[in-house]
XYZ file of C-alpha atoms in Angstrom:
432
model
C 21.527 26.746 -11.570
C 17.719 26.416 -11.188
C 15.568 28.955 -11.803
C 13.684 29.990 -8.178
C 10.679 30.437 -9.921
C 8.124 27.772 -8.592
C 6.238 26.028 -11.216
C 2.581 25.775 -9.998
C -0.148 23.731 -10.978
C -3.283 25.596 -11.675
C -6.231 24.993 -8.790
C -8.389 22.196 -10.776
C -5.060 20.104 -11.190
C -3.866 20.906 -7.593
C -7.496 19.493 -6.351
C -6.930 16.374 -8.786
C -3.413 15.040 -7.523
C -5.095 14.813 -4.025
C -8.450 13.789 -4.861
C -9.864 9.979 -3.659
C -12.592 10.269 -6.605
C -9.396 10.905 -9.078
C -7.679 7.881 -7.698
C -11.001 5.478 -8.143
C -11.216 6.948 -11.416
C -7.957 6.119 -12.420
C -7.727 6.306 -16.419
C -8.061 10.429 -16.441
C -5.436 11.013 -13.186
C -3.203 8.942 -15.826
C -3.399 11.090 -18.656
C -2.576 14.379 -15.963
C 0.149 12.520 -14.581
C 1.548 12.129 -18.475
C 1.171 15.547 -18.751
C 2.871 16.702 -15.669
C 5.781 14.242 -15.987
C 6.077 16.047 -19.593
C 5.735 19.935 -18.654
C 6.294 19.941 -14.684
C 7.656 16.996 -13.452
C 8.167 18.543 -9.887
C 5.419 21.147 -9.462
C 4.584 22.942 -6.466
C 0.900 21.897 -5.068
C -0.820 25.041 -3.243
C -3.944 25.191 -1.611
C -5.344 29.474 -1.750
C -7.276 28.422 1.155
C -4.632 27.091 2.944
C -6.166 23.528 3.535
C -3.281 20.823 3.388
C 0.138 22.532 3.679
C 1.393 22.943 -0.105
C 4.520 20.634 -1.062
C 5.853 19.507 -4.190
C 4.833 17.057 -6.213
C 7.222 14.347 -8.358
C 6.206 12.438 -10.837
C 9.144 11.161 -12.945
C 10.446 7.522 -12.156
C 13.976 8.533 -12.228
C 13.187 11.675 -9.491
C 10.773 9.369 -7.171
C 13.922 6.474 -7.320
C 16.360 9.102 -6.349
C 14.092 10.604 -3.400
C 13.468 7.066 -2.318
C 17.133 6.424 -1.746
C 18.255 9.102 -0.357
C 17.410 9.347 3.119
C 19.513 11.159 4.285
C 18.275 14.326 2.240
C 14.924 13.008 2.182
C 13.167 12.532 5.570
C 10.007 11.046 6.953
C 9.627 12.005 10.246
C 9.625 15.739 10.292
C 6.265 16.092 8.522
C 3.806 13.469 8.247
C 4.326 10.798 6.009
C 0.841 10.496 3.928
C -0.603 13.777 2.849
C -3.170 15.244 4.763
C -4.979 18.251 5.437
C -4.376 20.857 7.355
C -7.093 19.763 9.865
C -6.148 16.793 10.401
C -2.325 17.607 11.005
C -3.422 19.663 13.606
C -6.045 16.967 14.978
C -2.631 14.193 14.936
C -0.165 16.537 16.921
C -3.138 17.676 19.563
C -3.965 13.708 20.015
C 0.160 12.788 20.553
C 1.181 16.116 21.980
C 2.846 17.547 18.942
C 3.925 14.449 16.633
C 2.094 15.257 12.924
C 1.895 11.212 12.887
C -1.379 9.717 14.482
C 0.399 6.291 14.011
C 4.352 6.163 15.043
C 5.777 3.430 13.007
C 8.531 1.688 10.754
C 7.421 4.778 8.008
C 7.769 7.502 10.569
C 11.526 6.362 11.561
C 14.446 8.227 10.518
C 18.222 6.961 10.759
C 19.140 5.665 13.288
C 16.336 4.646 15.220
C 14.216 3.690 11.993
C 17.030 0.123 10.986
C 17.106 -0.248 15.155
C 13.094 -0.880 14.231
C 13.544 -2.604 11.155
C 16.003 -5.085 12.559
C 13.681 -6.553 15.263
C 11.345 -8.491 12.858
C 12.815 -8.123 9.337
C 14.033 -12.237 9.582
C 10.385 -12.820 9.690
C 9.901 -11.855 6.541
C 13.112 -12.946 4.777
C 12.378 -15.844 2.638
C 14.617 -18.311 4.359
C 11.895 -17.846 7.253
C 8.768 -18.128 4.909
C 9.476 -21.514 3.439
C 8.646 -23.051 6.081
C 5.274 -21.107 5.828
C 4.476 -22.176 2.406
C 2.641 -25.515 3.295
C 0.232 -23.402 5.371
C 0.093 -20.430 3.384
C -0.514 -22.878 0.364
C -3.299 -24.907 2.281
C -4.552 -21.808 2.718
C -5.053 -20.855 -0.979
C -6.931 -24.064 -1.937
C -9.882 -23.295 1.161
C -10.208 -20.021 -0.229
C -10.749 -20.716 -3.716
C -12.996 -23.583 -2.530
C -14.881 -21.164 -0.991
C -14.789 -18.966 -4.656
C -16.293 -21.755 -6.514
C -18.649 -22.738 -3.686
C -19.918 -19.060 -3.944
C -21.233 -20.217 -7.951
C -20.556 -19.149 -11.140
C -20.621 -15.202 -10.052
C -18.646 -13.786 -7.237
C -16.991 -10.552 -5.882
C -13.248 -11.679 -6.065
C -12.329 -8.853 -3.624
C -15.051 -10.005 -0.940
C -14.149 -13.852 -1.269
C -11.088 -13.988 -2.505
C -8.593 -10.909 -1.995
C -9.473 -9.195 1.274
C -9.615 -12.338 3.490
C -6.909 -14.298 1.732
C -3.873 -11.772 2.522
C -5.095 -10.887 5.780
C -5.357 -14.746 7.150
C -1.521 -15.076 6.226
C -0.227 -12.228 7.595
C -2.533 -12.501 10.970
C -1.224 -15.993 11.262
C 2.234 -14.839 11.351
C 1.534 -11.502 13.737
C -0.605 -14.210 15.867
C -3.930 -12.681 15.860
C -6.204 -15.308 16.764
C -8.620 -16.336 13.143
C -11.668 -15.114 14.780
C -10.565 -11.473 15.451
C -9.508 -11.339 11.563
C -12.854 -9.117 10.437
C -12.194 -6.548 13.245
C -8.403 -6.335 11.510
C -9.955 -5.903 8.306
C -12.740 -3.323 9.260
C -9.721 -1.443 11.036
C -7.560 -1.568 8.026
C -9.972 -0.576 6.145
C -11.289 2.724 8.234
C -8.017 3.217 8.386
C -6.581 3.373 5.019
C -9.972 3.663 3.104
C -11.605 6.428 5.515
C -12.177 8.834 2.467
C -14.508 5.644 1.002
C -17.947 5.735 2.227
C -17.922 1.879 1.231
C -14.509 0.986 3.399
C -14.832 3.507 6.250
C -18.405 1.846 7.132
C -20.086 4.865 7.022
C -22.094 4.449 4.393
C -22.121 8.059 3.318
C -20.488 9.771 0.203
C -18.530 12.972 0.768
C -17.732 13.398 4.612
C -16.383 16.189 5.656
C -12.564 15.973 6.287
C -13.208 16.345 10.208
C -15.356 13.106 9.986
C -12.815 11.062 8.325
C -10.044 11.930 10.380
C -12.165 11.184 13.893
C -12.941 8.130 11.396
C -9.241 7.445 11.240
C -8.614 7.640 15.038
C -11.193 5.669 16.497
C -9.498 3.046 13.787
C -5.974 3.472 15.287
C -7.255 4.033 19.306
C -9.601 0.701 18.542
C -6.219 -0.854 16.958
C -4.094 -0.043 20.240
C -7.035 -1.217 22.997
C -6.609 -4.560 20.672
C -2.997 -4.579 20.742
C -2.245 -3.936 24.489
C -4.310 -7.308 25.338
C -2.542 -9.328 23.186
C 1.099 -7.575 24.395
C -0.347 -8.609 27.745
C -0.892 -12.131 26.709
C 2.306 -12.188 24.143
C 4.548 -11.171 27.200
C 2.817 -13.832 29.640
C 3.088 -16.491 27.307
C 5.111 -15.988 24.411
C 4.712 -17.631 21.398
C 6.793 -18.059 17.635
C 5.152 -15.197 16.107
C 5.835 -11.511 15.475
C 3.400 -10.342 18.650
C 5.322 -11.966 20.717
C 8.816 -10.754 19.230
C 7.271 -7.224 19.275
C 5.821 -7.702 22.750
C 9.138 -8.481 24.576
C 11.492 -6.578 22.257
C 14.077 -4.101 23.390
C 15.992 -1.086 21.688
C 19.194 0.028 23.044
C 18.283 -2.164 26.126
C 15.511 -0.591 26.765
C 11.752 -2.192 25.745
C 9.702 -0.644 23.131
C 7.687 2.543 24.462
C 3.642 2.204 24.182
C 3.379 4.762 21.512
C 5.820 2.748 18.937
C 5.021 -0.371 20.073
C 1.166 -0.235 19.333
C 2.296 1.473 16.177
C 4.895 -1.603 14.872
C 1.749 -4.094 15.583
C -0.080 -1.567 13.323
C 1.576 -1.390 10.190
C 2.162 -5.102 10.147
C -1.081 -5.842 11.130
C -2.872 -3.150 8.393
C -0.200 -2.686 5.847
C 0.734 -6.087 5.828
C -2.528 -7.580 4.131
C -4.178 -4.565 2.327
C -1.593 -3.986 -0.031
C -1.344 -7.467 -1.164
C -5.175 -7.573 -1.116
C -5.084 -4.555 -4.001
C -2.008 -6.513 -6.055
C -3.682 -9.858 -6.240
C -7.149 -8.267 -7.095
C -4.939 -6.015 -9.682
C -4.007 -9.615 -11.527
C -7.228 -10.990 -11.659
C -8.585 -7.973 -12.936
C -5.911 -8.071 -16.013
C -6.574 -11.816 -16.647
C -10.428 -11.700 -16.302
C -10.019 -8.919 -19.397
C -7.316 -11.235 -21.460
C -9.011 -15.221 -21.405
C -6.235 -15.926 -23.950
C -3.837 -15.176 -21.285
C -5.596 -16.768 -18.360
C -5.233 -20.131 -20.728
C -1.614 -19.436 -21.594
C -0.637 -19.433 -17.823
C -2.742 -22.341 -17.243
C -0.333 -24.318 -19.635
C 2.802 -22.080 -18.340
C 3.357 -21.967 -14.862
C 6.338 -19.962 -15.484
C 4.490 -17.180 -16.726
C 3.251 -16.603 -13.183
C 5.996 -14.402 -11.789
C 6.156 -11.645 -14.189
C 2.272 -11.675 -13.660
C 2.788 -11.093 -9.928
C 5.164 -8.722 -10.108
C 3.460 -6.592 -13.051
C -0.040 -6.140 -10.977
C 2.432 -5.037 -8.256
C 3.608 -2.441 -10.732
C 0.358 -1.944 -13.130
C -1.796 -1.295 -9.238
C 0.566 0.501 -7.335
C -0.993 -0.121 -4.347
C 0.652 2.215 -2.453
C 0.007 5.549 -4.393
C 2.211 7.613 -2.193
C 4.144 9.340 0.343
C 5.693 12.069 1.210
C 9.001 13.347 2.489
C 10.922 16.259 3.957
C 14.082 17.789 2.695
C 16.427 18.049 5.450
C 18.809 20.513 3.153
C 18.959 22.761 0.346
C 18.842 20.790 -2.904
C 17.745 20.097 -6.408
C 15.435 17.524 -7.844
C 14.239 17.123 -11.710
C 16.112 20.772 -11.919
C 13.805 22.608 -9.491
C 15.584 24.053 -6.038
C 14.336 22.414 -3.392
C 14.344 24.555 0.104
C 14.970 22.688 3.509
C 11.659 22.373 5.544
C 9.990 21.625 2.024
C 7.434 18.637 1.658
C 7.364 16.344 -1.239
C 4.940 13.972 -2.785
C 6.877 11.066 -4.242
C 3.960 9.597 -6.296
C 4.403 6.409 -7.083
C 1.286 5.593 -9.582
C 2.599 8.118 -11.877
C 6.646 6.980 -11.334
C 5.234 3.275 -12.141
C 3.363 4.538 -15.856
C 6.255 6.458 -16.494
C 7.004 5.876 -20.324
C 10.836 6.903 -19.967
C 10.937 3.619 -18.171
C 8.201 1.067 -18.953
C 7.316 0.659 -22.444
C 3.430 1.254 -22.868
C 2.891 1.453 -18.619
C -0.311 1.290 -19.007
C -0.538 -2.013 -20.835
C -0.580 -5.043 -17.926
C 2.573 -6.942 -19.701
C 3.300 -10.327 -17.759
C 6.613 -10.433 -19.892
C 8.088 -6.953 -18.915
C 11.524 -7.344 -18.311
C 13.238 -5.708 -16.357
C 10.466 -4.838 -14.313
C 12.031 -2.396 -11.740
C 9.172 -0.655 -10.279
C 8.782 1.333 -7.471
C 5.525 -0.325 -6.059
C 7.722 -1.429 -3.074
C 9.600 1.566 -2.529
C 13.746 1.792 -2.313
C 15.884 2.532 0.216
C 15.864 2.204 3.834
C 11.895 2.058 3.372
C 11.989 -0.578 0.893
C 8.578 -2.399 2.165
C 9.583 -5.383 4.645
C 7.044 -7.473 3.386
C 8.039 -7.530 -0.484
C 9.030 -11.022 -0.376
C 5.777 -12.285 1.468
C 3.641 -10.313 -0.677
C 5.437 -12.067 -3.704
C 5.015 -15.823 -1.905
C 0.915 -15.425 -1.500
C 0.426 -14.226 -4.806
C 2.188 -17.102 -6.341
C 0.615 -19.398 -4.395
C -2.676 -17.732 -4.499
C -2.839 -18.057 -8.239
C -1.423 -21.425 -8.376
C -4.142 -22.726 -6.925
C -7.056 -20.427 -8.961
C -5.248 -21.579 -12.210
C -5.545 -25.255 -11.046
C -9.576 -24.798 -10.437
C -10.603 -23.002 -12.836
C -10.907 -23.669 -16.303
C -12.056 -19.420 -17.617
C -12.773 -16.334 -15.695
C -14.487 -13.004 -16.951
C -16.094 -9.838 -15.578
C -19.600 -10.321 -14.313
C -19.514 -6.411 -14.117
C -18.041 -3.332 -13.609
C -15.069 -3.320 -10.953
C -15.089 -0.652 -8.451
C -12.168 1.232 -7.178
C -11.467 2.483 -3.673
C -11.911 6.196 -3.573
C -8.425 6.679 -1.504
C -5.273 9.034 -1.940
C -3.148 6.683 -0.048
C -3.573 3.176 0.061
C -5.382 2.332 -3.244
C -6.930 -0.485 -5.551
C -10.294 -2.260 -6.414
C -12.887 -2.492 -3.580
C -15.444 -4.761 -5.416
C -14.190 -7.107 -9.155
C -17.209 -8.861 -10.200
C -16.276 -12.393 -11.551
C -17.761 -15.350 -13.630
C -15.776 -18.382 -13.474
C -15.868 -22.073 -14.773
C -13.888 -24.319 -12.498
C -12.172 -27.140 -14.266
């Protein structure tokens, strides 16, 4: 039996798990998460002055797997599903009359209602569906690295290159019209980036938590003004694209309610692009630092997968969420009370040594690679196999243009507890 005893991390740790500035700085939140995994692989996070509600924190692969699965212990919709503070819990439940979630979505579902969801767009994403895609999406690829090497021998990667690239594909497939992409992206990015003064627009460091979160839902109101034209249009004249099968769904024979139908067109729309965007940015970051292995793919195409899939690992673009038991229980040997909150972390699960070999070495032939960057479960991401396909494609294409690539500076991470990755990668290139 488990000792009750909570295992608490001291205050300047606590601060550190849930810090942006620890995420952009990346290397040191490593060497805390060794250390935790180590001494207290499930520790109890408490704020003294009672800003975010305290939960527990896992950091072990094998734990964060076993959470992940489980969903029937391990809920998402009691509590809300991305940490947050206190503040802006309360701001979430006053703006939807009492849900903690600003956004109600395919991460907020529970069983049943949550595969009822799933099921109305998951052959979208299946690959059967995106082969046909892969003529555009690969068309695609060449114009933007046209536009990279247009650009000269220096260019930010993420401005040219990652942000738009993801985002066209997946707005082509939603069936956003091309010239409302840059309000998607400056929504995603407010969104998921609102603690960055460089994403959220602002253009000022440190703003108070109240700021960000009124930053957050303007984002998401902005989103759903957006979203009810085009279910307007989608249900007038319906088209092959996911709008239109969200627009003129039904659940239990019933149509979608506004609330969970502006937040399905969400997460697609947002999580579907800015996710990839931090993976492929991830590889070129790890192949701009290793020339010798930029040439060997070159010459070895089928080197390319386990290069996807390890910056899908090595970025862990998604850094987080969080769950709620539903029961009594036990993870990593701690007792875990019902009601409790959890932080399955998923940067520290994906360095964890017990189950990559050096993790934090970007290692194209890792094998298995089973990492949690997509989740498991129920939750397992619906857009795992797309992400995979524009990668692949992606870097086809760079590694037929261009002959070398190195930094041209210092990349810049996004200062973000959720939704991570690099916000600016400085590149020189020679095309071939």
């Amino acid at each position: 039996m488990a000792s009750a005893a909570k295992p608490r991390l001291d205050p300047e740790t606590a601060y550190e798990v849930i810090s942006p500035e620890s995420y952009a700085g990346w290397d040191p939140l490593l060497d805390t998460f060794d250390r935790l995994r180590e001494d207290t692989p499930v520790a109890w996070v408490e704020d003294p002055e009672g800003r975010h509600p305290p939960f527990w924190l896992v950091t072990r692969y094998d734990d964060v797997m076993r959470i992940s699965k489980d969903n029937a212990t391990f809920l998402n919709n009691p509590q809300t599903v991305v940490f947050s503070l206190t503040e802006g819990i309360e701001f979430a439940k006053n703006l939807t009359g009492g849900s903690p979630h600003m956004v109600a979505s395919l991460v907020t579902f529970d069983a049943p209602i949550h595969m009822k969801y799933r099921k109305l767009t998951q052959e979208w994403f299946m690959p059967k569906n995106l082969r046909r895609l892969e003529d555009e999406i690969r068309a695609l690829a060449v114009r933007t690295v046209d536009r990279l090497i247009e650009a000269g021998d220096t260019a930010d990667f993420c401005k040219l290159v990652s942000q738009p690239y993801p985002l066209h594909v997946v707005m082509q497939i939603l069936g956003v019209p091309e010239e409302d992409e840059p309000r998607m992206l400056m929504l995603t990015q407010q969104m998921f980036g609102g603690q960055d003064e460089d994403l959220n627009q602002s253009g000022m460091k440190d703003l108070p938590p109240e700021a960000i979160t009124k930053l957050v839902a303007g984002a998401v109101k902005d989103f759903e003004a957006y979203f009810a034209g085009l279910t307007a249009e989608k249900r007038a004249n319906p088209t092959d694209d996911v709008a239109s099968t969200i627009a003129n769904a039904t659940v239990d024979g019933e149509p979608l309610n506004d609330r969970d139908m502006m937040g399905y067109y969400i997460i697609v729309a947002a999580a579907g692009h800015d996710t990839t965007s931090a993976s492929t940015a991830g590889a070129m970051l790890a192949l701009a630092r290793d020339p010798e292995q930029w040439a060997r793919v070159r010459e070895d195409r089928s080197l390319l997968p386990g290069i996807v899939e390890e910056a899908i690992r090595w970025t862990s673009p998604v850094q987080h969420f969080m769950r709620t038991a539903a029961e009594d229980t036990e993870v990593g040997g701690q007792q875990i009370a019902k009601g409790d909150w959890l932080m399955i972390n998923y940067v520290a699960a994906n360095h964890d040594p017990a189950q990559f070999d050096s993790p934090r070495t970007f290692d194209a032939s890792r094998s298995p690679n089973r990492h949690l960057a997509f989740g498991a479960g129920a939750h397992q991401c619906l857009g795992l196999h797309l992400a995979r396909l524009e990668m692949r494609i992606l870097f086809e294409a760079l590694l037929d243009r261009i002959e070398t690539v190195e930094l041209a500076g210092e990349p810049k991470r996004a200062k973000s507890t959720f939704v991570g990755g690099l916000k600016t990668l400085p590149l020189r290139i020679t095309p071939a």
